[in-house]
């Protein structure tokens, strides 16, 4: 009998498919989830992303010397389809009342077909023209804000109704509408999220803190509609000063305008005069350093803006314009265009260092300019030096004839001892200041005369050697002058001759002398203006004063 062989039982292998699949899925899940905890990389500060309606645009913004430049292509596609780029290097912007042409090479611009030298630098970046954002904010109903920490520049329309969403908890913003997308930032609870797009339960938003991205609609607790902040512009009409006295301060602008956010309160002030316009090297050219933002800041604070127009203190340049009727007309046309373009309230003429025999031509220029400025609703003032025998610094003014056509005459009663003086002395002693007023009143009526006062002084250094005494000086503002006196362990005392506080120190062969300007000296200058019934005061310049000076000026304006 044969026995059938016993079936061989094979050993069963473990099934590894499911564990492998499980770990693979876990790995994929982790790979997908990890980015949702990471943040996107910020662009460089010089090339922030341009955001419009919550969306990143093709070209970034260019930051140069603190100014933001917006790509022309963006303006053409999103803001103004009629904006034009000429291959010769000209951007043309047309609005209902302006035609503004901006060039990249000579910076020659045209406003309403009038050639002017506007300093709106259109820059090129890889062949793409870029326009200053400050210009766009004036010409179009837009707001533009730069957020360097976030690397974005946000442009929003100001003439549209918009919706904001608010969350009671912190909200994560993501680069795309997905829970797995990278983060762009976290908006703290209570942040207003400007809503631009809705997509599959996600909202494209941006914030006033510069955060941009997508948020889940479930994270929003409530929404609100907001009305536009923009109203159609009206022709600006200069307003009264608000007091019977002029209280003006000059703002020195050599090239760049100040950061107005850093300018403190200036009670009593009613006029600012930035040094914006000057005769250029080309006959009839007017160089322009004006800033729309400065005008907006000043008007918001209740200050009028009387932009200063100078002759660059150039004798021949001035003569070329004054003695040529066509060039006078060209310059006047430019000033009128600037005044309208920037919504100015006045023009302050500051022509100094003029040939004595050009005095009648200067008068004629002002006589031709003033009526046109008045027609435009602008206040006209002119600066004159104190009377002296200097042919180019004093005898070039026909003060009486000038006073007939302008609204105010500012007598610059300072630099009794000028920067190159061979002897040390005060910037403007009080007796000398009063003498200046009385002499100027011989030709200018008190109701038009404004007393120019100094916010600065000079620290004089006298060095004795075998040949005599050599004198040098350095200009000091009020605070720095006081700091120098204190650092030397000195006590400044009132000098009965000048009426000013005075300090002196000798070290070896060097003697230092300083006459101080302060609230007390400024109050005495106001008393002189009151004594002779003057129209007001004008100070050179903002930034040299101490804060207590404004209280003195405020008291003067009120009384």
Short mmCIF file of C-alpha atoms in Angstrom, two decimals, residues 17 126 134 184 200 206 336 342 446 488-489:
data_model
loop_
_atom_site.label_atom_id
_atom_site.label_comp_id
_atom_site.label_asym_id
_atom_site.label_seq_id
_atom_site.Cartn_x
_atom_site.Cartn_y
_atom_site.Cartn_z
CA UNK A 17 1.66 46.88 1.17
CA UNK A 126 15.22 97.70 -17.67
CA UNK A 134 3.39 111.27 -5.44
CA UNK A 184 2.17 85.83 4.13
CA UNK A 200 -14.37 79.20 -3.10
CA UNK A 206 -4.96 93.51 2.23
CA UNK A 336 1.66 130.51 -12.87
CA UNK A 342 0.51 122.60 -6.70
CA UNK A 446 3.72 149.56 7.80
CA UNK A 488 32.05 125.22 27.83
CA UNK A 489 30.82 125.77 31.37
#
